Coordinates of N, CA and C in Angstrom, one line a residue:
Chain A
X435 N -112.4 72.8 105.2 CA -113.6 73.0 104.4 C -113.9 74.5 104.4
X436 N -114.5 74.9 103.5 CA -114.7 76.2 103.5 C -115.9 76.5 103.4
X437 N -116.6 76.8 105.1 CA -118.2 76.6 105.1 C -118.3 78.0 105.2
X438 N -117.0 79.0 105.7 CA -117.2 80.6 105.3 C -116.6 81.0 104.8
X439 N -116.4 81.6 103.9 CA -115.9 82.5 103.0 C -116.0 84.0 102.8
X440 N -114.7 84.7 102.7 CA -114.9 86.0 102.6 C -114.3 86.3 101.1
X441 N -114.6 87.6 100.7 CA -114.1 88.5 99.6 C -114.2 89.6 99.9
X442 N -113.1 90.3 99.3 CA -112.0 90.1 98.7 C -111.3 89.3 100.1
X443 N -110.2 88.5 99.6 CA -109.5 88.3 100.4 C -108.2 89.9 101.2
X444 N -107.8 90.3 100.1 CA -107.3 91.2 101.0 C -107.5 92.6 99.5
X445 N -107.0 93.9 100.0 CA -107.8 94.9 99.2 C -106.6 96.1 100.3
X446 N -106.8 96.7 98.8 CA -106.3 98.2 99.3 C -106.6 98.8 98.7
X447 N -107.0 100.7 99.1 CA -107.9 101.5 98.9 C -107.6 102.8 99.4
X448 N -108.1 103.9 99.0 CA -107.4 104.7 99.4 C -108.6 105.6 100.5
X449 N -108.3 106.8 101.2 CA -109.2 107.2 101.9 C -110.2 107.8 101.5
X450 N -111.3 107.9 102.0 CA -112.6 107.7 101.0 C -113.0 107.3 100.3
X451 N -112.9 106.2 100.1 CA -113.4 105.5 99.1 C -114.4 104.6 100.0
X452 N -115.5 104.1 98.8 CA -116.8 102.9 99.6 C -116.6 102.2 99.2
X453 N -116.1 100.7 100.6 CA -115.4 99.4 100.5 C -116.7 98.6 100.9
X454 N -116.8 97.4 100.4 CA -117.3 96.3 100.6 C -117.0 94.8 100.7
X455 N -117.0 94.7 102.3 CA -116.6 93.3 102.0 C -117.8 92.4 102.4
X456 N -117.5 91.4 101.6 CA -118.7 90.5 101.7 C -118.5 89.0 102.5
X457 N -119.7 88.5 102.9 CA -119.2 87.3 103.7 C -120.4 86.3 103.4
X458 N -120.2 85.0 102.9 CA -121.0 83.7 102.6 C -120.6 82.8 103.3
X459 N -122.2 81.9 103.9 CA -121.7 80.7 104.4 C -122.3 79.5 104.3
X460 N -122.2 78.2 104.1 CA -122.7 77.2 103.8 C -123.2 76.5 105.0
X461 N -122.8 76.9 106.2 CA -123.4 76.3 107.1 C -124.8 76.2 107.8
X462 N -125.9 76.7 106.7 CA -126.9 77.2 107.5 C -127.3 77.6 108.5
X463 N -126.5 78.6 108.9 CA -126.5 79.3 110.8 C -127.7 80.4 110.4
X464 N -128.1 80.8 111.3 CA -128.8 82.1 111.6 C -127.7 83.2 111.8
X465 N -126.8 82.9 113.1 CA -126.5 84.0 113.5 C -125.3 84.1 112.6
X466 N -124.6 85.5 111.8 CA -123.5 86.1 111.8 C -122.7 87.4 112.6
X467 N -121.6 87.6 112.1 CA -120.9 88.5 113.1 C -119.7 89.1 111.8
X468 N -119.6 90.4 112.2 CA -118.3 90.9 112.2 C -117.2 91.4 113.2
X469 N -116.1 91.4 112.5 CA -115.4 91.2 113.6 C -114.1 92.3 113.1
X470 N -113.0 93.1 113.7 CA -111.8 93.3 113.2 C -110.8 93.2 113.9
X471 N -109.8 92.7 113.8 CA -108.8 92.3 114.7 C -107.2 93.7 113.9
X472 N -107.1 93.8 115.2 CA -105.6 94.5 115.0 C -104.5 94.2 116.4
X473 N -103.4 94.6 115.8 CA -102.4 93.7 116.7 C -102.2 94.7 118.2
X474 N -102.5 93.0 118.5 CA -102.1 93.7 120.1 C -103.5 94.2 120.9
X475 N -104.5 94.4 119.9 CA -106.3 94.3 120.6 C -107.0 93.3 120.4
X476 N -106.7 92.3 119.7 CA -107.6 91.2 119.7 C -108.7 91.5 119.0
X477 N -109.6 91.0 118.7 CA -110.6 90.8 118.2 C -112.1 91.5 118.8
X478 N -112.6 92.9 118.1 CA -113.6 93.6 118.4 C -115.1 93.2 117.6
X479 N -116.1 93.1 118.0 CA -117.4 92.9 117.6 C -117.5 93.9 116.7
X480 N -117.9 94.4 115.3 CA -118.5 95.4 114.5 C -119.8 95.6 114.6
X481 N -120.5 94.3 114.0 CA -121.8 94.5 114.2 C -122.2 92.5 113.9
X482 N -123.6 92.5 114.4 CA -124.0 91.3 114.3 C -124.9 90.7 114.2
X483 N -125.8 89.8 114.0 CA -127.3 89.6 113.1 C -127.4 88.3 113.9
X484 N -128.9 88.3 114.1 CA -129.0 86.8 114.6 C -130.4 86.2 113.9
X485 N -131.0 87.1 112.5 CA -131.4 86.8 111.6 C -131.6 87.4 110.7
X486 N -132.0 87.3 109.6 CA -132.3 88.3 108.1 C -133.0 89.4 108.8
X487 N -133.9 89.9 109.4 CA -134.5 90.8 110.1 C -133.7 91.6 111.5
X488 N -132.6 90.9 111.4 CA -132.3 91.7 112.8 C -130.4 92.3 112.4
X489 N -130.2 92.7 113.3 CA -129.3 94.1 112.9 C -128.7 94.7 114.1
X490 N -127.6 94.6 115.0 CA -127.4 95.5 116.2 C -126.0 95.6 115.8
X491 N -125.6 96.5 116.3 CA -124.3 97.1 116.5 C -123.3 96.4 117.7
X492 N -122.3 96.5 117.3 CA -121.3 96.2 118.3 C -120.7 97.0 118.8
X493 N -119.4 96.6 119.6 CA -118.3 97.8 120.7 C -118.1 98.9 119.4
X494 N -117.4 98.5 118.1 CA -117.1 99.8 117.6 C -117.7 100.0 116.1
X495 N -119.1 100.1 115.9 CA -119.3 99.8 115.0 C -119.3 101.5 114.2
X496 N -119.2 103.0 114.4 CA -119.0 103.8 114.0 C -118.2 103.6 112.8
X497 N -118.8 104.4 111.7 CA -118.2 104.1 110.0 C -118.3 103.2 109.7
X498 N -119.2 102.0 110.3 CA -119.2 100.6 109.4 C -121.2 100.7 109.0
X499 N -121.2 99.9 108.2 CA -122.6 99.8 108.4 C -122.5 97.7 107.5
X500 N -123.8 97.4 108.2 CA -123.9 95.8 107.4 C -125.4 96.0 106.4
X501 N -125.2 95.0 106.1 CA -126.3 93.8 105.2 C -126.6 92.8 105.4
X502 N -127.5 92.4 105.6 CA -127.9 90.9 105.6 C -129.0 90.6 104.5
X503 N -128.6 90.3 103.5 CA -129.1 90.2 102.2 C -129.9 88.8 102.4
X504 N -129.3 88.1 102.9 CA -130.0 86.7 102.9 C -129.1 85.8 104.0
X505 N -130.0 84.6 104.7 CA -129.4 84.0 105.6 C -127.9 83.4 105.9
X506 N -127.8 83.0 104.2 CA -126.1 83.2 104.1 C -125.1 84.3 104.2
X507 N -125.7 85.1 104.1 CA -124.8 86.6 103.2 C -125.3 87.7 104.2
X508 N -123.7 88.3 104.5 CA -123.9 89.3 105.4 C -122.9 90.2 104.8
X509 N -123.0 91.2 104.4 CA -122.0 92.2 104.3 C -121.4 93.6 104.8
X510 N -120.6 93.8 105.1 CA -119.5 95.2 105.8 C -119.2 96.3 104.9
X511 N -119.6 97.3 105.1 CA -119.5 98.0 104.3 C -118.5 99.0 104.9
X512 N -118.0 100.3 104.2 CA -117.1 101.3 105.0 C -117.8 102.3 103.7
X513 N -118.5 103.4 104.4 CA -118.9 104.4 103.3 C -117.9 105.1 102.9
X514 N -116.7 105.5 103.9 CA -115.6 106.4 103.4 C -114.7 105.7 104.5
X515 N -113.9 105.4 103.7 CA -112.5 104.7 104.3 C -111.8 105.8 104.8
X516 N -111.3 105.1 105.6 CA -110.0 106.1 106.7 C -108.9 105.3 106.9
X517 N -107.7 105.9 107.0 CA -106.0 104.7 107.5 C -106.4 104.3 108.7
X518 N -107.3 104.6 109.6 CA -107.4 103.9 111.3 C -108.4 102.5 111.2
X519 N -109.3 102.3 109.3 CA -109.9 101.3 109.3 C -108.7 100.2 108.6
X520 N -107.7 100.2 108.2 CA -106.6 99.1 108.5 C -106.7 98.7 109.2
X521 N -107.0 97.3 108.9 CA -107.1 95.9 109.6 C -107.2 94.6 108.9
X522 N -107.5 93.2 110.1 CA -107.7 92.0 109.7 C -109.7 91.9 109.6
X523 N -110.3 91.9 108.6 CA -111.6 91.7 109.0 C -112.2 90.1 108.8
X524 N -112.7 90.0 110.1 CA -113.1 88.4 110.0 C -114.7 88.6 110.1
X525 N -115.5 87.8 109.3 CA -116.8 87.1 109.3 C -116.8 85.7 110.3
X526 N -118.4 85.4 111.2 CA -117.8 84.2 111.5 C -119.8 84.3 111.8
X527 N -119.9 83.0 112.1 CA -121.1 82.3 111.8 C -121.3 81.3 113.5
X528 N -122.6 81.3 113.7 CA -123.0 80.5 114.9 C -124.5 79.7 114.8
X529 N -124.5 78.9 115.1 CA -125.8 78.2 115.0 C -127.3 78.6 116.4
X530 N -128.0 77.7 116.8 CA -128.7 77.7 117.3 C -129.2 76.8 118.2
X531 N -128.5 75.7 118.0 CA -129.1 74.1 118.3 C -127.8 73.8 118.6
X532 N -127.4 72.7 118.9 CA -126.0 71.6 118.9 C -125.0 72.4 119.4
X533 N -124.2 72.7 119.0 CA -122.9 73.1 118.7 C -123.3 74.9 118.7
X534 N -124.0 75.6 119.7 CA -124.3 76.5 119.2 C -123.5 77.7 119.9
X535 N -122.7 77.4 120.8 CA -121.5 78.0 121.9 C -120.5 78.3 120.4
X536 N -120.3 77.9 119.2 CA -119.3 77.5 118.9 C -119.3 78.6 117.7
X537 N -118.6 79.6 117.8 CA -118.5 80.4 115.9 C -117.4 79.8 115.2
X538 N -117.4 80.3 113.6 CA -117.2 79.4 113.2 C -116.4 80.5 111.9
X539 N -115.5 80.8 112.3 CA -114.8 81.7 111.3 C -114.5 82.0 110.0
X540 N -114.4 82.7 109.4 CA -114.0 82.7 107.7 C -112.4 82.6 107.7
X541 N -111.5 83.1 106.5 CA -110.0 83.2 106.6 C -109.6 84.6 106.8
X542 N -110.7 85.9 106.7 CA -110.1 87.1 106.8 C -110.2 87.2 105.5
X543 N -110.1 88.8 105.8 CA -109.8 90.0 104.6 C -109.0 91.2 105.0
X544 N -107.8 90.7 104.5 CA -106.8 92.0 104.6 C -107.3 93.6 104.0
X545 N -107.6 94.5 104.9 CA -107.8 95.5 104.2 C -107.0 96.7 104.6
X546 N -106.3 97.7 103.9 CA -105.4 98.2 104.2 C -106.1 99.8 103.1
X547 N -105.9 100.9 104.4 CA -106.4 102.1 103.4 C -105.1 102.8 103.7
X548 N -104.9 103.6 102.4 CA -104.2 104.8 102.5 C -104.5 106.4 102.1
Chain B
X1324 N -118.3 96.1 133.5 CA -118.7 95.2 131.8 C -118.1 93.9 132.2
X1325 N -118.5 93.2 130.6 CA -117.8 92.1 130.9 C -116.5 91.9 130.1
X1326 N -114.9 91.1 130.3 CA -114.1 91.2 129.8 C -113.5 90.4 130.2
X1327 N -112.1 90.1 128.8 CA -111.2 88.9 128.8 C -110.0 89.5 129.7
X1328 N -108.9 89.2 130.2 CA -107.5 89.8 130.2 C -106.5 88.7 130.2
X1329 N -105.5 88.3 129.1 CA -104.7 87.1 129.2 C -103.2 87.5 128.9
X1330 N -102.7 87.2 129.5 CA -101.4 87.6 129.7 C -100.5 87.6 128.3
X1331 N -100.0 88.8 128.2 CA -99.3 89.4 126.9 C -97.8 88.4 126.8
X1332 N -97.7 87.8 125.1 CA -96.9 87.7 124.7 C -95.6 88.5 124.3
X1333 N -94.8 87.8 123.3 CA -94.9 86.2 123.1 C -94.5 85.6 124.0
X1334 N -94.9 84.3 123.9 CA -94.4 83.3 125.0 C -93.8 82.4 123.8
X1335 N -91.8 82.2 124.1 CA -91.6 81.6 123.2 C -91.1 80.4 124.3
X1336 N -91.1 78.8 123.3 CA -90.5 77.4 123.9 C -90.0 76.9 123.3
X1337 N -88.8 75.8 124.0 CA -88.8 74.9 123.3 C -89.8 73.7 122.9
X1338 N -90.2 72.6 122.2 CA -90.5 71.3 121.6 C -89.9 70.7 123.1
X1339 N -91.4 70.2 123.9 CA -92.0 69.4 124.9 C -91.8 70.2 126.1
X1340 N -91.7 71.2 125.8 CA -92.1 72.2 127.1 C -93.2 71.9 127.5
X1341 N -93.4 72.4 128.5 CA -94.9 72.6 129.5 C -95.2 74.3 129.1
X1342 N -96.3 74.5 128.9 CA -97.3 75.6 128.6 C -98.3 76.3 129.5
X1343 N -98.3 77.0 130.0 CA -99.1 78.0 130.6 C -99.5 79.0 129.7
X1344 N -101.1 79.6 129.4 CA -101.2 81.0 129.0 C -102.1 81.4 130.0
X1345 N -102.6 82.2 130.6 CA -103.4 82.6 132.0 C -104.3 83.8 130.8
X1346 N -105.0 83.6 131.6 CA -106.6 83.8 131.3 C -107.6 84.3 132.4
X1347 N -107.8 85.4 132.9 CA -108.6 85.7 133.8 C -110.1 86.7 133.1
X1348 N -111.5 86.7 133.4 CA -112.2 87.2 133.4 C -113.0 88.0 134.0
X1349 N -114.1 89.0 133.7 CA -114.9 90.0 134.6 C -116.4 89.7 133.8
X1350 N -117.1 89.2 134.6 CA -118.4 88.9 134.1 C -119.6 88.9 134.8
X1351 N -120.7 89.4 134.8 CA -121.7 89.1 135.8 C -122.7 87.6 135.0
X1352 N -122.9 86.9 136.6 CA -123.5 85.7 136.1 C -122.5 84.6 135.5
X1353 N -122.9 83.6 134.7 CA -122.2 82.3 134.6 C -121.9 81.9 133.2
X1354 N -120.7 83.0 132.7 CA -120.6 83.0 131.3 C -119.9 81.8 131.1
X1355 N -120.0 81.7 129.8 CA -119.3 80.3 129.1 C -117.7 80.6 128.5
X1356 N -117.0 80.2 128.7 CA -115.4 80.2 128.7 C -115.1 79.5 127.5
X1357 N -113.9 80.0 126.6 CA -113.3 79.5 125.6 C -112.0 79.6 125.1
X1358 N -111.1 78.6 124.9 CA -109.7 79.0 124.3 C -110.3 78.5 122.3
X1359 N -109.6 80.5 121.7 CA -109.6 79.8 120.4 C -108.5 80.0 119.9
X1360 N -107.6 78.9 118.8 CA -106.6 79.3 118.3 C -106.3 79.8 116.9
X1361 N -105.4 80.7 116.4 CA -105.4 80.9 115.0 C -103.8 80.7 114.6
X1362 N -104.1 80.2 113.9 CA -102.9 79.5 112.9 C -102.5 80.4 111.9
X1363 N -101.0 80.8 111.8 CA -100.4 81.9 110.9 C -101.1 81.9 109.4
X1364 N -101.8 83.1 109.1 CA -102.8 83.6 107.7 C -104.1 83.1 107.9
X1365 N -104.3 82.2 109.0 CA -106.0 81.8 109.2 C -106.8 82.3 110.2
X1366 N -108.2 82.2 109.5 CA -109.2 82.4 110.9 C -109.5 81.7 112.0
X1367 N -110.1 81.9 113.2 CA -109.4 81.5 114.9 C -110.7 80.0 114.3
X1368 N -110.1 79.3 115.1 CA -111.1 77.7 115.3 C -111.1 77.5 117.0
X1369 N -112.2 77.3 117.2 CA -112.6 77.2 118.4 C -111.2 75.7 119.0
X1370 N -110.9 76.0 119.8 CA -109.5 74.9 120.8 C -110.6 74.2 121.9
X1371 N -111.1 74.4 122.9 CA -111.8 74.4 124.0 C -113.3 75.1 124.6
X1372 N -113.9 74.3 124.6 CA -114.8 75.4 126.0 C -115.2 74.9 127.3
X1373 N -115.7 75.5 128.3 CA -116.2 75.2 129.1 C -117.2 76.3 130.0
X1374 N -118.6 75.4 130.4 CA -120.1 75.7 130.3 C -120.3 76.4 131.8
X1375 N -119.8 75.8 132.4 CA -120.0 75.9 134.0 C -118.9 75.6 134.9
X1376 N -118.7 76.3 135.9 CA -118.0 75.7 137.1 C -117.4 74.8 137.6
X1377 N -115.9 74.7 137.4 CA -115.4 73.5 137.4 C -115.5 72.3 136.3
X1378 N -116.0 73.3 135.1 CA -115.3 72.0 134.2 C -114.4 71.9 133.3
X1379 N -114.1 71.2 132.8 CA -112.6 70.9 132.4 C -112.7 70.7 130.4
X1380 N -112.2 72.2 130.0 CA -112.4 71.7 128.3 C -110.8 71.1 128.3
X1381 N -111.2 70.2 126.8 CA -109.7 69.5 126.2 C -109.7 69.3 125.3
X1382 N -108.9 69.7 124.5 CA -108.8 69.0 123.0 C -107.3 69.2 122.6
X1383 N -106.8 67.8 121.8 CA -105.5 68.3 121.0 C -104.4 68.4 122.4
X1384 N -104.5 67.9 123.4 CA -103.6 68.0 124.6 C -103.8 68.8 125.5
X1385 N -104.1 70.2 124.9 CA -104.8 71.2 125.9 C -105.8 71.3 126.4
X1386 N -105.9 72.1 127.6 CA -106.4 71.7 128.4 C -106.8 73.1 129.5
X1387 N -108.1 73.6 129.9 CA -108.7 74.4 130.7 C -109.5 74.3 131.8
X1388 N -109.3 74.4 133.0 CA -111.1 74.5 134.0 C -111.0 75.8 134.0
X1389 N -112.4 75.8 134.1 CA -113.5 76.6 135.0 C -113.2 77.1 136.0
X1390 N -112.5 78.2 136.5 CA -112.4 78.2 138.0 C -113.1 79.2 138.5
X1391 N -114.1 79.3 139.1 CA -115.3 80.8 139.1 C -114.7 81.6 140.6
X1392 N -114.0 80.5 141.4 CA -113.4 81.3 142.6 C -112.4 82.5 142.4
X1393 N -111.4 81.6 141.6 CA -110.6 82.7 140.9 C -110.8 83.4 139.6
X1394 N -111.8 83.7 138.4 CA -112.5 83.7 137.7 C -111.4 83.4 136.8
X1395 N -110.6 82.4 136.8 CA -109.9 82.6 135.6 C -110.5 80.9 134.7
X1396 N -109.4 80.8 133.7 CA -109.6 79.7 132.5 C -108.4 79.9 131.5
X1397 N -107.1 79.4 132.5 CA -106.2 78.8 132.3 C -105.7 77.6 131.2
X1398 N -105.1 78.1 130.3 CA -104.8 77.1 129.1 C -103.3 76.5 129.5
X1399 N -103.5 75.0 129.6 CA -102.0 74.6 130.2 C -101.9 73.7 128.8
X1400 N -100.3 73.0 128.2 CA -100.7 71.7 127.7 C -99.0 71.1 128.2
X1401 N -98.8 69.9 128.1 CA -97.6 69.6 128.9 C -96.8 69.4 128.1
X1402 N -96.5 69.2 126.5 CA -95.7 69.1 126.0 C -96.0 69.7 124.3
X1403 N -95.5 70.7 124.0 CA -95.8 71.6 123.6 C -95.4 71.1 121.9
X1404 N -95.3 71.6 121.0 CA -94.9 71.2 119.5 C -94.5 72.0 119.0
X1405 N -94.2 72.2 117.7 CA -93.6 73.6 116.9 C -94.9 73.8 116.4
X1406 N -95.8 72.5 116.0 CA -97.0 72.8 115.2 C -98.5 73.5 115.9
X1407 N -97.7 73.7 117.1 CA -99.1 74.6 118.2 C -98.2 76.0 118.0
X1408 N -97.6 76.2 117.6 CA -97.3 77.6 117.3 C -98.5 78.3 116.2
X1409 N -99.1 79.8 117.6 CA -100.3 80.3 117.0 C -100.7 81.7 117.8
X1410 N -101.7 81.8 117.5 CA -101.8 82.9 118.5 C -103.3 82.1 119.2
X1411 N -103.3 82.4 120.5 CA -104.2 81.8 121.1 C -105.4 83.1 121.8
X1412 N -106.2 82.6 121.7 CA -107.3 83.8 122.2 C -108.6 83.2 123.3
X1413 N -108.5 84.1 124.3 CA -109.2 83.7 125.8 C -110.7 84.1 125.3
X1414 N -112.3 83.7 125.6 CA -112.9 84.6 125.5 C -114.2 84.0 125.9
X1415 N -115.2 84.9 126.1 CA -116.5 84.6 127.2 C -117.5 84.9 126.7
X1416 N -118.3 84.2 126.4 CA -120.0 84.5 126.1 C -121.1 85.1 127.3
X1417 N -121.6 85.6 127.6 CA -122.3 86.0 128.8 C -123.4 85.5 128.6
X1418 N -124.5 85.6 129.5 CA -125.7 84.3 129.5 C -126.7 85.5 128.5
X1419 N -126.4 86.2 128.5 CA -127.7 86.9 127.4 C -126.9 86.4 126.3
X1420 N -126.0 85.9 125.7 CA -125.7 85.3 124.8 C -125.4 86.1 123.5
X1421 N -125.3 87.2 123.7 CA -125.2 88.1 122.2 C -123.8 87.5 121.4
X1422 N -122.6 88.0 122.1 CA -121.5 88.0 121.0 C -120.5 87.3 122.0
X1423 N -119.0 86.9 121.4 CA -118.0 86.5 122.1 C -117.2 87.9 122.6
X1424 N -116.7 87.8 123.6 CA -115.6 88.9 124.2 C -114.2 88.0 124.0
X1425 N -113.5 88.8 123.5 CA -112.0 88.2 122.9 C -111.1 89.1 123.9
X1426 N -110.1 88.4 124.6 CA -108.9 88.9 125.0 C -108.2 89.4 124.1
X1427 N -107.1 89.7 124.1 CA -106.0 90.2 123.0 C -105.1 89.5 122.5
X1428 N -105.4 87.7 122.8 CA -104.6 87.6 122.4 C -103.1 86.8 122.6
X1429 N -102.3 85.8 123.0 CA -101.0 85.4 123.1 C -100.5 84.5 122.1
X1430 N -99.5 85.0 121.3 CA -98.8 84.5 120.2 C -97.2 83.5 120.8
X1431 N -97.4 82.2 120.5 CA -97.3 81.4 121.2 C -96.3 80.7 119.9
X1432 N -94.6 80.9 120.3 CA -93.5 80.1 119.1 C -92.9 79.0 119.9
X1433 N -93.1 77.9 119.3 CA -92.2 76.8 119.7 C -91.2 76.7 118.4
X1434 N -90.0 76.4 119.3 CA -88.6 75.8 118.3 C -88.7 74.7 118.6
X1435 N -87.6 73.9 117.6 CA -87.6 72.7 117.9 C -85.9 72.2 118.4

């Protein structure tokens, strides 16, 4: 099922340029997260929201900045792209109640700068 | 800080091998433990967790405790598939609860 979804799926761009990736989710969570994975580090926090009003930074959030437009929708921005922002960028979503240990991932967005 | 460390791949098998990926942590207090796995072009789906000390996640055959003496959270499963070929990822929530800490990671090929 596809309760997250990212766009663009994957994207190339050259350096400096302002990229936007966007992230939607059906699940009615509060909390969102970004994330980027590259090989061989695993998976780094960017930045992450645990409501429409809230906004903190993660381990490497330098050159990124977010959006939280609305409780579904969070977006990643890159004001000026660099080749060291090549990566896998993942969105992922967490609740509050139940199942709230548990995030809940999109498919990724290949982004690749040159 | 707090942090994952799991033993670097790949770890390749044959189809009904027995599986080990080791998983050790650094955390202050009584973080929550998780195996997640990602499947080739997809995003990671939660495999396991476990809450507290000594308990035992499972799903899908695999299988983890809790061990807070040795602070690890060990992913074993006993007979392995081509279709668990993945990359598997260690990782710890801490009790303030902000974000997951992700290991790096073990990409995991079974033949058949």
């Amino acid at each position: 099922d596809a309760d997250v979804t990212q766009t663009p799926r994957n994207r190339i761009t050259k350096t400096g340029k302002r990229i936007m990736l966007e992230c939607s989710q059906t699940k009615g969570h509060d909390r969102m997260y970004w994330y980027r994975q590259d090989p061989g580090l695993g998976l780094r926090l960017i930045y992450y929201s645990f409501d429409v009003k809230d906004i903190n930074k993660g381990e490497i959030s330098d050159g990124y900045s977010v959006s939280r437009q609305a409780q579904a929708k969070f977006s990643l921005s890159l004001e000026s792209a660099i080749p060291n922002q090549t990566a896998l960028y993942f969105c992922a979503t967490s609740g509050t109640s139940g199942r709230k240990d548990e995030q809940f991932f999109g498919p990724g967005t290949r982004l690749t700068v040159l | 800080g707090n942090s994952v460390t799991q033993m670097e791949g790949p770890v390749t098998l044959s189809e009904e091998a027995f599986l080990t990926i080791n998983c050790t942590y650094t955390a202050t207090g009584y973080p929550s433990l998780f195996w997640y796995v990602q499947y080739p072009g997809e995003g990671l789906q939660l495999l396991l967790k476990a809450t507290k000390a000594d308990d035992k996640g499972s799903n899908k055959g695999f299988e983890a405790t809790y061990r807070k003496e040795t602070t690890s959270f060990h992913l074993e499963k006993g007979s392995v598939q081509v279709s668990d070929s993945a990359v598997y990822f260690c990782a710890l929530r801490n009790q303030a609860g902000t974000a997951l800490i992700f290991g790096k990671g073990t990409t995991l090929s079974v033949s058949s």
